mmCIF file of C-alpha atoms in Angstrom:
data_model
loop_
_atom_site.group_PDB
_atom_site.id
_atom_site.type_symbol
_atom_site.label_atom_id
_atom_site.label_comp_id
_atom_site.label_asym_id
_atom_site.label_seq_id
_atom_site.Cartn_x
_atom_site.Cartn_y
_atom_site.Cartn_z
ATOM 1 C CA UNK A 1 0.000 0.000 0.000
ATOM 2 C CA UNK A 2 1.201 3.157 -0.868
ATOM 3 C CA UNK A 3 0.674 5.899 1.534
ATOM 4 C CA UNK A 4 0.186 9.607 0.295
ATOM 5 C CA UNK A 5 -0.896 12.992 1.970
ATOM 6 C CA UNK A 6 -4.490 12.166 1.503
ATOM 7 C CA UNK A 7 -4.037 9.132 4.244
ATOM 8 C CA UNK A 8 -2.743 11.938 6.488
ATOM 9 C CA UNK A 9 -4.249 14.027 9.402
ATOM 10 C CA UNK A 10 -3.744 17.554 9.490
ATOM 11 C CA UNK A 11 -3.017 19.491 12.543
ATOM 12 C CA UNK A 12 -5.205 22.636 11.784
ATOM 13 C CA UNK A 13 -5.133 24.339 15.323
ATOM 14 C CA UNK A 14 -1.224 25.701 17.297
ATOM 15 C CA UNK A 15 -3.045 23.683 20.397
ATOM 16 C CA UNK A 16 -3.496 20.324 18.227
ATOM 17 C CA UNK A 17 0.333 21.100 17.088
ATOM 18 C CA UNK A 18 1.765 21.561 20.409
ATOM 19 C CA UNK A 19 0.010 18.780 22.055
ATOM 20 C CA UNK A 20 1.081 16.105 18.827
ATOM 21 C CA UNK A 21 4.866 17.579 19.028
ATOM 22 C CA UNK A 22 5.239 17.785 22.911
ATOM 23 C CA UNK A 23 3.811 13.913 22.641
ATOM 24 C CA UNK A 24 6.180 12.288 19.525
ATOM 25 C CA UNK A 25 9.078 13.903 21.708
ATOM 26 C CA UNK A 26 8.240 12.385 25.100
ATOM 27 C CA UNK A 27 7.590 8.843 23.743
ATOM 28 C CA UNK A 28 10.239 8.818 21.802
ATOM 29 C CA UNK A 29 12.457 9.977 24.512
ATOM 30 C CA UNK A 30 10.773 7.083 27.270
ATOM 31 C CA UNK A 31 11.125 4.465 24.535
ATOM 32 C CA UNK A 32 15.096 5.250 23.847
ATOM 33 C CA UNK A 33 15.444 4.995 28.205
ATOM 34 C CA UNK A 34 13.458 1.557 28.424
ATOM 35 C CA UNK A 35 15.401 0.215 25.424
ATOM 36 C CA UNK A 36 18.482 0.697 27.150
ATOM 37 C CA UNK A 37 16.872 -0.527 30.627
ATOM 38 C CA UNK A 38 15.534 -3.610 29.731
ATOM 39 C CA UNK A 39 18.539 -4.228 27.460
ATOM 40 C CA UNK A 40 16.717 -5.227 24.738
ATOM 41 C CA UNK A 41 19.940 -4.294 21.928
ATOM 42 C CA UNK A 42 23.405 -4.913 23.165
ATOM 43 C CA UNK A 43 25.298 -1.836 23.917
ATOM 44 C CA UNK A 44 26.789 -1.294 20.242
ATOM 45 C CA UNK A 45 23.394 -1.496 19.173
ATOM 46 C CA UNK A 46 21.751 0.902 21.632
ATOM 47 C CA UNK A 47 24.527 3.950 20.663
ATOM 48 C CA UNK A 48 23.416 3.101 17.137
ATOM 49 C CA UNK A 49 19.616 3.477 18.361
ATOM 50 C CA UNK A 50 20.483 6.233 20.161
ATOM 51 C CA UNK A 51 21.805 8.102 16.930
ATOM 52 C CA UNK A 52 19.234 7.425 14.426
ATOM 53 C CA UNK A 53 16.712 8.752 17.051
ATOM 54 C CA UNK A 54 18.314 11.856 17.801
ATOM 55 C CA UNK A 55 17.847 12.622 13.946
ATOM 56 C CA UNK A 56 14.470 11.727 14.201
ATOM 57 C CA UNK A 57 13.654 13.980 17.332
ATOM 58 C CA UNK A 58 15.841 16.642 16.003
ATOM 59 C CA UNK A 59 14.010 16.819 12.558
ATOM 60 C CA UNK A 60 10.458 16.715 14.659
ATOM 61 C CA UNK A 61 11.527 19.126 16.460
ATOM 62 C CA UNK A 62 12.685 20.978 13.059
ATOM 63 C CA UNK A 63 8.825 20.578 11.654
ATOM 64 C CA UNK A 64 8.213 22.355 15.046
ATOM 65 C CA UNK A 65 10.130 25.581 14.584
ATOM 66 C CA UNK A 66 8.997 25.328 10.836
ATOM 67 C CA UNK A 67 5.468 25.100 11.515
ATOM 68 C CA UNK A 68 4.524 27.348 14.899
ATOM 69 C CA UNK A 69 3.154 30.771 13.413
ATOM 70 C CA UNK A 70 2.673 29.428 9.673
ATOM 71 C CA UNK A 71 -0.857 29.997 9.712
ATOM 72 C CA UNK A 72 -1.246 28.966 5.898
ATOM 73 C CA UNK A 73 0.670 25.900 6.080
ATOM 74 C CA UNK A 74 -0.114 22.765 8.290
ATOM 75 C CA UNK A 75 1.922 19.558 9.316
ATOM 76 C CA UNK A 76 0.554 16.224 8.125
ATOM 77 C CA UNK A 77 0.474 13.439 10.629
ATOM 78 C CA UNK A 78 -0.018 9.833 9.102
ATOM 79 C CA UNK A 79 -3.689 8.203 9.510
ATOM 80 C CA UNK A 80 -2.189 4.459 9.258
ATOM 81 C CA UNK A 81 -0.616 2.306 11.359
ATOM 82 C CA UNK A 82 2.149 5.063 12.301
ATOM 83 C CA UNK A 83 1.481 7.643 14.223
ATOM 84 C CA UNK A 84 4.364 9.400 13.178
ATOM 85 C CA UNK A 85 4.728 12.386 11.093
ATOM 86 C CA UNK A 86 3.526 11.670 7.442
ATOM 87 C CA UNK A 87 7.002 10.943 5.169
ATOM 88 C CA UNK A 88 5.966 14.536 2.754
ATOM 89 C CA UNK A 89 7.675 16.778 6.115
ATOM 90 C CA UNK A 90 10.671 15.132 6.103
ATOM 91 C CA UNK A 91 11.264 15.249 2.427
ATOM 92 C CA UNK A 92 10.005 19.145 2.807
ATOM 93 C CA UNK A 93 12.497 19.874 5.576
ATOM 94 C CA UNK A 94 15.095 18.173 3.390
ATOM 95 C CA UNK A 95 14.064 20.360 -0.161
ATOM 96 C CA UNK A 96 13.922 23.569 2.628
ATOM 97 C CA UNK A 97 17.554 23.142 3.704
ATOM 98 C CA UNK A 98 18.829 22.424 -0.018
ATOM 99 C CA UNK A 99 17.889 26.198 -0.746
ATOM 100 C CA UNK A 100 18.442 27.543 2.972
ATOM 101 C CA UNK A 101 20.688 30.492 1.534
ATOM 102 C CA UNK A 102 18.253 31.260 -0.778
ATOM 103 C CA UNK A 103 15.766 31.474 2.174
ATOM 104 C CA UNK A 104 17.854 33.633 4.444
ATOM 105 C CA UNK A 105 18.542 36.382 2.163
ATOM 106 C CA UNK A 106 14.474 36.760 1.110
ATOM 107 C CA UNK A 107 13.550 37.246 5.096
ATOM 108 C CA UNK A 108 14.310 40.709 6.997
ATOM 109 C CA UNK A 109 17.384 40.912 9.346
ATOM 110 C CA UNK A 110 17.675 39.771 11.989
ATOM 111 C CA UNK A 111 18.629 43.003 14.091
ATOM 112 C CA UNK A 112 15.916 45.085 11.817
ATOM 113 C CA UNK A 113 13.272 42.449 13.305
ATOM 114 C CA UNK A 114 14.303 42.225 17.081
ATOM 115 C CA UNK A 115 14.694 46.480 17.070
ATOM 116 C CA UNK A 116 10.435 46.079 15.818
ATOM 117 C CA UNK A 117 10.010 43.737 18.253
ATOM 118 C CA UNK A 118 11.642 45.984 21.031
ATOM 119 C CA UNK A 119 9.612 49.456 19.791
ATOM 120 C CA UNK A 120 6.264 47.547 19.537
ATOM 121 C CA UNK A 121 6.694 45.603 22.672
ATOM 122 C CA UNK A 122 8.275 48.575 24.788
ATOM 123 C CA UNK A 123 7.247 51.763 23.386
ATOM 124 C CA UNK A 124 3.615 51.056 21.705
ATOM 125 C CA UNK A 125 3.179 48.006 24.081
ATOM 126 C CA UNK A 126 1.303 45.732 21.920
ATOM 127 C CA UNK A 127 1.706 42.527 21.281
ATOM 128 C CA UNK A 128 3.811 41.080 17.943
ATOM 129 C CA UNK A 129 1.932 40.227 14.675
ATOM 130 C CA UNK A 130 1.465 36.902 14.114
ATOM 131 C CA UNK A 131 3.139 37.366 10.745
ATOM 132 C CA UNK A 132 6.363 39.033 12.711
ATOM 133 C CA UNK A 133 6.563 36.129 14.776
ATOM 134 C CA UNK A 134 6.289 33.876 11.664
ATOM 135 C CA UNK A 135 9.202 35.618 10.391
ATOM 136 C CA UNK A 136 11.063 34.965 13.744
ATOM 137 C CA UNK A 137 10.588 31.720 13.771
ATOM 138 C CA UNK A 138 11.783 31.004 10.268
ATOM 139 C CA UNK A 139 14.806 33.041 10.983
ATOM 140 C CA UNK A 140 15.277 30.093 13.659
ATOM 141 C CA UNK A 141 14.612 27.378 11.064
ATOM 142 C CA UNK A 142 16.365 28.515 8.270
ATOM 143 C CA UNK A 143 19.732 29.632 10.172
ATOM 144 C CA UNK A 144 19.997 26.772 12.988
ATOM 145 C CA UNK A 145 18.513 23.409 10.825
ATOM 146 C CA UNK A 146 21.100 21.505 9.396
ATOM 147 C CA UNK A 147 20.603 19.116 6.241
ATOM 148 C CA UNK A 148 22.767 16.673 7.308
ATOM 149 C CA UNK A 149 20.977 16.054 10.795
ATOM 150 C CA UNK A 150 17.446 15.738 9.100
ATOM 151 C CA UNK A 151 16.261 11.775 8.742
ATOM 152 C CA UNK A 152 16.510 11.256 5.430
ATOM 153 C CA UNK A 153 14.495 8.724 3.433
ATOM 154 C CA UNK A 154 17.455 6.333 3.837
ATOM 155 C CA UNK A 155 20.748 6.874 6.433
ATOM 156 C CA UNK A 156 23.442 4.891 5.963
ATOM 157 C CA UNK A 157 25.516 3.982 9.071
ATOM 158 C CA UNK A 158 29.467 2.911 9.094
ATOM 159 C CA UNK A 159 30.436 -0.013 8.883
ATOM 160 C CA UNK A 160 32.601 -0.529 12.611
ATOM 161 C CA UNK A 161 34.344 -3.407 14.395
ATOM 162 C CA UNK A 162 31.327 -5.369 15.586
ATOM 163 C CA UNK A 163 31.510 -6.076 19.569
ATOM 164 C CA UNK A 164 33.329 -9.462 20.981
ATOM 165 C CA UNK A 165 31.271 -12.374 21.060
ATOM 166 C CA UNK A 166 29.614 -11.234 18.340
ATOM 167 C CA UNK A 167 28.603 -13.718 15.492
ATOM 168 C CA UNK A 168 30.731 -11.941 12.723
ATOM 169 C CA UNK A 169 33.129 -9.398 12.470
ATOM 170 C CA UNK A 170 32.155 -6.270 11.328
ATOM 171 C CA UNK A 171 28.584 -4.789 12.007
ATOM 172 C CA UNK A 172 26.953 -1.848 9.244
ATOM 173 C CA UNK A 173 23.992 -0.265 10.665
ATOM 174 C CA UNK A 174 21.567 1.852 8.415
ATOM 175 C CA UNK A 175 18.235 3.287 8.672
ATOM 176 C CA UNK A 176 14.748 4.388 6.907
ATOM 177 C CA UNK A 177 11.883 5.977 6.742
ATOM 178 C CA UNK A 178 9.338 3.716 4.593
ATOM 179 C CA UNK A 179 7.282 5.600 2.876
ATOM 180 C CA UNK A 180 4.242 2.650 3.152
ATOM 181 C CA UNK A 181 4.026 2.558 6.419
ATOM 182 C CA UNK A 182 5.316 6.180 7.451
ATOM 183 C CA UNK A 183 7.501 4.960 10.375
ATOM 184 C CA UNK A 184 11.364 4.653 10.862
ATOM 185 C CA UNK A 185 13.302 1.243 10.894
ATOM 186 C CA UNK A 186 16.873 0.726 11.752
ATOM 187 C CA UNK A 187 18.798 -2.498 10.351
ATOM 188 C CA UNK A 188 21.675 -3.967 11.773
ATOM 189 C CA UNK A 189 24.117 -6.158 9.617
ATOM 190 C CA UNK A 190 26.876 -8.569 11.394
ATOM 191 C CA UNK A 191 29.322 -9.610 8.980
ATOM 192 C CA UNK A 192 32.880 -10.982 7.435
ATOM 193 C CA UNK A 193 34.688 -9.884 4.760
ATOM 194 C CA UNK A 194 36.578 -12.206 2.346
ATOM 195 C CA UNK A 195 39.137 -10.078 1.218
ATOM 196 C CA UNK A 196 41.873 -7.882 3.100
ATOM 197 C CA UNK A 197 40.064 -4.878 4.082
ATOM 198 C CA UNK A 198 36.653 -3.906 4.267
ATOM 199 C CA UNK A 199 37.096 -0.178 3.346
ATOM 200 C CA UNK A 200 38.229 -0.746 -0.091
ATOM 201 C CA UNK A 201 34.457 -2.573 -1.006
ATOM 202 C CA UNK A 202 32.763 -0.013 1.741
ATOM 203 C CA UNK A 203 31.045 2.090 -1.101
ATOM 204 C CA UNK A 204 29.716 -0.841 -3.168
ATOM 205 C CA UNK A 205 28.328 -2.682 0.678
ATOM 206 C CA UNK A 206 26.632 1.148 0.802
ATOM 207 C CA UNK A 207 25.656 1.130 -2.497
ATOM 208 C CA UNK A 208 23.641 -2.454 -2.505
ATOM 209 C CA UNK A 209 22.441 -1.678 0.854
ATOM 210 C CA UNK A 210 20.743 1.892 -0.365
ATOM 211 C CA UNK A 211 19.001 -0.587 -3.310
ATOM 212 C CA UNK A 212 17.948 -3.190 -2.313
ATOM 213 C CA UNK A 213 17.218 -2.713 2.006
ATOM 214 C CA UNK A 214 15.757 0.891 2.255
ATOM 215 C CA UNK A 215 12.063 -0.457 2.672
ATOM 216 C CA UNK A 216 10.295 -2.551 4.692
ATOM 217 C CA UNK A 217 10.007 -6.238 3.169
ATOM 218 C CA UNK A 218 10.089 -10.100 3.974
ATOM 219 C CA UNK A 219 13.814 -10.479 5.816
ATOM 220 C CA UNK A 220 14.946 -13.275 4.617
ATOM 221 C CA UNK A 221 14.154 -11.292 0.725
ATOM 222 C CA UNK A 222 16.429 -8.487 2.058
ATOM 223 C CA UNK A 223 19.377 -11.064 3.433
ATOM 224 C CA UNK A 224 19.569 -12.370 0.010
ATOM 225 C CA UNK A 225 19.299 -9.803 -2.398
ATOM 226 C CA UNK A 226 22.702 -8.481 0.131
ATOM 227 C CA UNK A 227 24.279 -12.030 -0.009
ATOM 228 C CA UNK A 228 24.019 -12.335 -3.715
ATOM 229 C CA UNK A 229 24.997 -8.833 -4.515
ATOM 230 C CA UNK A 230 28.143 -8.498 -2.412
ATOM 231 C CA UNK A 231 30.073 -11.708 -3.495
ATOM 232 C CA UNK A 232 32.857 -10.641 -0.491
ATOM 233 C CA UNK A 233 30.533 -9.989 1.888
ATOM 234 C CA UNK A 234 29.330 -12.871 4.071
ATOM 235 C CA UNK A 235 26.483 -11.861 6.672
ATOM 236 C CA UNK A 236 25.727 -13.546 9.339
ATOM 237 C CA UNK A 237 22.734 -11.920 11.431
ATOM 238 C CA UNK A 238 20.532 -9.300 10.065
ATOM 239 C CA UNK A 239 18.606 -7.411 12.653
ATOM 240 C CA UNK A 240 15.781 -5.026 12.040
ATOM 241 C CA UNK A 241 13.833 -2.608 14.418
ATOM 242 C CA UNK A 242 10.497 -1.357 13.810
ATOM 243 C CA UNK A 243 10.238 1.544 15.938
ATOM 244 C CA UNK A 244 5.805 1.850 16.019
ATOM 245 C CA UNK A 245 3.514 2.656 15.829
ATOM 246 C CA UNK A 246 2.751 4.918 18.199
ATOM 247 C CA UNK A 247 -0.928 4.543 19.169
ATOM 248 C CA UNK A 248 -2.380 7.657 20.730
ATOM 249 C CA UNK A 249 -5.417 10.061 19.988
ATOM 250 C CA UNK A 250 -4.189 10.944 16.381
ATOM 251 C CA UNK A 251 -4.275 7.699 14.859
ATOM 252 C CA UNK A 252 -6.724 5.870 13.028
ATOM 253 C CA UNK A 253 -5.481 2.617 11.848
ATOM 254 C CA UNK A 254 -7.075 -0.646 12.277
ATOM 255 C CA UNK A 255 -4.593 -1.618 14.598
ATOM 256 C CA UNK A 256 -6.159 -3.459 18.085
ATOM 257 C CA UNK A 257 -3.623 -1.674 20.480
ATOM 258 C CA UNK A 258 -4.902 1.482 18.762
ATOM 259 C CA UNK A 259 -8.779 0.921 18.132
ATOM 260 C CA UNK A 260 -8.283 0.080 22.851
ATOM 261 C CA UNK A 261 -6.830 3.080 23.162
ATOM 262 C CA UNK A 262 -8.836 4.914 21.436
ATOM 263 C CA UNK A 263 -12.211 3.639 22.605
ATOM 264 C CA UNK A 264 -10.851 4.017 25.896
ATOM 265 C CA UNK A 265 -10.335 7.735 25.356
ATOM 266 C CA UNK A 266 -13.658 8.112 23.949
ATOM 267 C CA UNK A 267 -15.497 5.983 27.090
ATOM 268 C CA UNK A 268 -13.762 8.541 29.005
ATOM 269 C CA UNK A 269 -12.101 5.648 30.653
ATOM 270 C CA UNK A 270 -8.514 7.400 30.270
ATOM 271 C CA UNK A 271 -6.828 10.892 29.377
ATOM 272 C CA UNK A 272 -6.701 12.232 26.243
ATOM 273 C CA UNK A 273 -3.202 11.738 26.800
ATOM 274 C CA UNK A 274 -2.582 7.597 26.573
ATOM 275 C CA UNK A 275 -0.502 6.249 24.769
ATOM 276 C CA UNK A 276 1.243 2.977 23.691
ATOM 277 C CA UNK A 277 4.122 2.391 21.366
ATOM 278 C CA UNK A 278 4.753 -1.369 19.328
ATOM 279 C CA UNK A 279 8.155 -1.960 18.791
ATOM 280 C CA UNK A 280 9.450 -4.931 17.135
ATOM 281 C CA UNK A 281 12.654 -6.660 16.014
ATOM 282 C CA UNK A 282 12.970 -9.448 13.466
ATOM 283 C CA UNK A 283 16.204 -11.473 12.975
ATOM 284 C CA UNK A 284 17.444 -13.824 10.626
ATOM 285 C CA UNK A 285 20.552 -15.862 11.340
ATOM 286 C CA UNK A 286 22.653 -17.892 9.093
ATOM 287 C CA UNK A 287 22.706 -21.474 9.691
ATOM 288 C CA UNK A 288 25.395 -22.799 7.276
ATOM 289 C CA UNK A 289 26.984 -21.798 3.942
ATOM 290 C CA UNK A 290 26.809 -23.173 0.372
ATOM 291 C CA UNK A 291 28.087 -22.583 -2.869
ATOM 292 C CA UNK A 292 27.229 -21.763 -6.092
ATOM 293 C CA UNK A 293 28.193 -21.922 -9.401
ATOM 294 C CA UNK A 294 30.982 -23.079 -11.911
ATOM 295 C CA UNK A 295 34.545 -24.127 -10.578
ATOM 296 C CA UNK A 296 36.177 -21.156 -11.623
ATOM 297 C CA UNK A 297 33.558 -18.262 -10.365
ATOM 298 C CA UNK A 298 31.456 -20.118 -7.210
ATOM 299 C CA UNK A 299 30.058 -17.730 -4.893
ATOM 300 C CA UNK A 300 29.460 -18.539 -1.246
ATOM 301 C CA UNK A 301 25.975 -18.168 -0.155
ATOM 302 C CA UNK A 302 24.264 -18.093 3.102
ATOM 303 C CA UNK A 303 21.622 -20.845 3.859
ATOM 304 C CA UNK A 304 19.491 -18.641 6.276
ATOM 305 C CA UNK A 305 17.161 -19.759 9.352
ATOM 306 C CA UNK A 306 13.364 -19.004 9.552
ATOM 307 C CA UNK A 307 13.265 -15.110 10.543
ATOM 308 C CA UNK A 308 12.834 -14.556 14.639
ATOM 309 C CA UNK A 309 10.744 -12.032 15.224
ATOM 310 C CA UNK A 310 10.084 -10.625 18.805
ATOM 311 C CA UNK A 311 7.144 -8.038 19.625
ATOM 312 C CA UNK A 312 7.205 -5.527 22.729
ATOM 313 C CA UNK A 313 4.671 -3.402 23.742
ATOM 314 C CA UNK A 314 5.890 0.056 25.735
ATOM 315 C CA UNK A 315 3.133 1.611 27.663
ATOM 316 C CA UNK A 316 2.014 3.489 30.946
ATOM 317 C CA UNK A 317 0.260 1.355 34.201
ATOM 318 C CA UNK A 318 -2.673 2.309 33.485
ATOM 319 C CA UNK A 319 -2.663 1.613 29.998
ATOM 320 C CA UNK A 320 -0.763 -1.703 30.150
ATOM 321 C CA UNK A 321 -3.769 -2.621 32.160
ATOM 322 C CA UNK A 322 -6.747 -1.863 29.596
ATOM 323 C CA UNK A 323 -4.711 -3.574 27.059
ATOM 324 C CA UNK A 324 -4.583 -6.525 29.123
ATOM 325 C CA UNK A 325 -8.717 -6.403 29.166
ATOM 326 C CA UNK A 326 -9.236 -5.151 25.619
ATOM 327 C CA UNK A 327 -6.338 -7.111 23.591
ATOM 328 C CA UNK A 328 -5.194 -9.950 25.975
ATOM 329 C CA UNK A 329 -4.379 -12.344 22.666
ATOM 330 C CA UNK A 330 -1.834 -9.701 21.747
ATOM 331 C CA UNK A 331 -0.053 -9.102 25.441
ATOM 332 C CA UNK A 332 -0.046 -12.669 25.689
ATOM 333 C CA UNK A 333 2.281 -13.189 22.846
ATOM 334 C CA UNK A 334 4.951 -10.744 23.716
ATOM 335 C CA UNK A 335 8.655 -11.388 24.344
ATOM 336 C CA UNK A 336 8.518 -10.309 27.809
ATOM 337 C CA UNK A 337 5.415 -8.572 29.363
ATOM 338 C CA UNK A 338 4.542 -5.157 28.592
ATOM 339 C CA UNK A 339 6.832 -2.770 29.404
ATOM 340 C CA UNK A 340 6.129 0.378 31.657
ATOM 341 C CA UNK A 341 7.018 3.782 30.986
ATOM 342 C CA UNK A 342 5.731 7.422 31.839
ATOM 343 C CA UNK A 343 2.589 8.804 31.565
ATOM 344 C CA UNK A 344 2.376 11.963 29.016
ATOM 345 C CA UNK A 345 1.163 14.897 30.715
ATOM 346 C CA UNK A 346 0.427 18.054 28.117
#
């Protein structure tokens, strides 16, 4: 399915914006904390985590500035099973930063603005225009957003020394937004490299990795288009993280966990606040190796295991608990029992 901005919610009122922004941030925030608590990624893992999520709270927090006195533009927010901001913004913020000089020399100075601000504020003692504090803000936007810190459609990570005990080598971490289900993933690769060092065939591992593994699809479909591509590469555990979604007031998937929350909301039965976030990680090992082909060009190929797939559930007491009485088939298959986190408080 193919999501586009006509799947998407649109926040048309500064409180609706607020509340939605001052939301994504905390649950991302308690969800990066109980990752790391529960140890549910090894440590390499978690930094990695850690990383890819700053760029996603730092470009929310980019459609923030962007949006707060634009009173002729609004932020989408994705209607499916997301919950997250709808793919469009981030490509927007990206196309905004390619011309951010261009930007910056159309809006008014920044001194010329804050001595208006001063005279209307201190001599006629009104308050500023909405369209002066518009300007302000996209001073802010325009002159402190950086391109490169912006989560791109697809991030590639570097490939590093993967930790001991690991089951390979070297570990390559990337990460995407899929545009079909409007919610970030982050892939981990373990690895060994048949040839004497990895850099030299770094851009061609980047390269197959930005064309064939920057969408969400069937594992074991991913592990091979990889293996068959990268004849020196030899990968050994794939990892992937579906961060969502995050079920709260905005969303209006089909989801169970969301349809509970949201009839809960609507029975009055909790705040308008509640909130749950999915988060799951499937991984396919390789059992064995084979190979292929004639005796002068055989490639080695991996046979691969049935993909693992584990499913946690973050949520607040009082939330766990109603999911417990509304979805008990789902809390009863998790890989450990729901965890607890925060309540959001607006």
């Amino acid at each position: 399915m193919i999501v586009t901005p006509l799947d998407s919610a649109i926040l048309d009122s500064k409180v609706q914006y607020v509340f939605y922004h001052k939301m994504i941030d905390f649950t991302l925030k308690e969800l990066i904390v109980a990752v790391q608590e529960k140890q549910i990624l090894n440590q390499q893992e978690l930094l990695l985590f850690k990383q890819y999520s700053d760029l996603l709270l730092y470009s929310i927090e980019a459609m923030r500035v962007k949006y707060m006195y634009d009173d002729e533009e609004n932020m989408k927010v994705d209607l499916t099973d997301s919950g997250f901001p709808n793919y469009l913004e981030f490509r927007y913020l990206f196309n905004d930063l390619e011309l951010r000089e261009e930007f910056l020399n159309k809006l008014t100075d920044i001194e010329v603005l804050k001595d208006e601000f001063l005279d209307t504020l201190m001599r006629k003692k009104e308050p500023i225009s909405k369209r002066k504090l518009f300007q302000a803000a996209s001073i802010v936007y325009y002159s402190s957003a950086k391109k490169e810190y912006i989560f791109n459609r697809f991030v590639q990570g570097k490939i590093i020394k993967a930790p001991e005990g690991s089951p390979a080598e070297f570990l390559v971490s990337w990460s995407f937004y899929d545009v079909s289900h409007n919610r970030p993933f982050i892939c981990y690769m373990y690895f060994n490299y048949d040839g004497k060092d990895v850099d030299d065939y770094k851009s061609e591992i980047y390269n197959v990795l930005k064309n064939t593994s920057d969408r969400e699809m069937n594992l074991d479909t991913m592990a091979y288009a990889i293996d068959k591509r990268l004849p020196k590469l030899l990968p050994k555990l794939i990892k992937r993280v579906d961060l969502g979604p995050i079920h709260n007031v905005f969303a209006k998937d089909e989801n169970k966990v969301t349809h509970a929350i949201l009839q809960g909301i609507s029975n009055k039965e909790i705040s308008l606040e509640s909130f749950a976030i999915s988060f799951k990680i499937d991984e396919l090992k390789s059992g064995s190796e084979f190979k292929e082909g004639s005796f002068f060009s055989k490639q080695t190929f991996q046979k691969w295991d049935a993909v693992f797939r584990q499913r946690y559930v973050f949520a607040p007491h009082r939330i766990i608990q109603l999911l417990y009485n509304k979805t008990p088939e789902i809390m009863n298959k998790l890989a450990i029992p729901p965890i607890q986190i925060s309540e959001f408080k607006n």
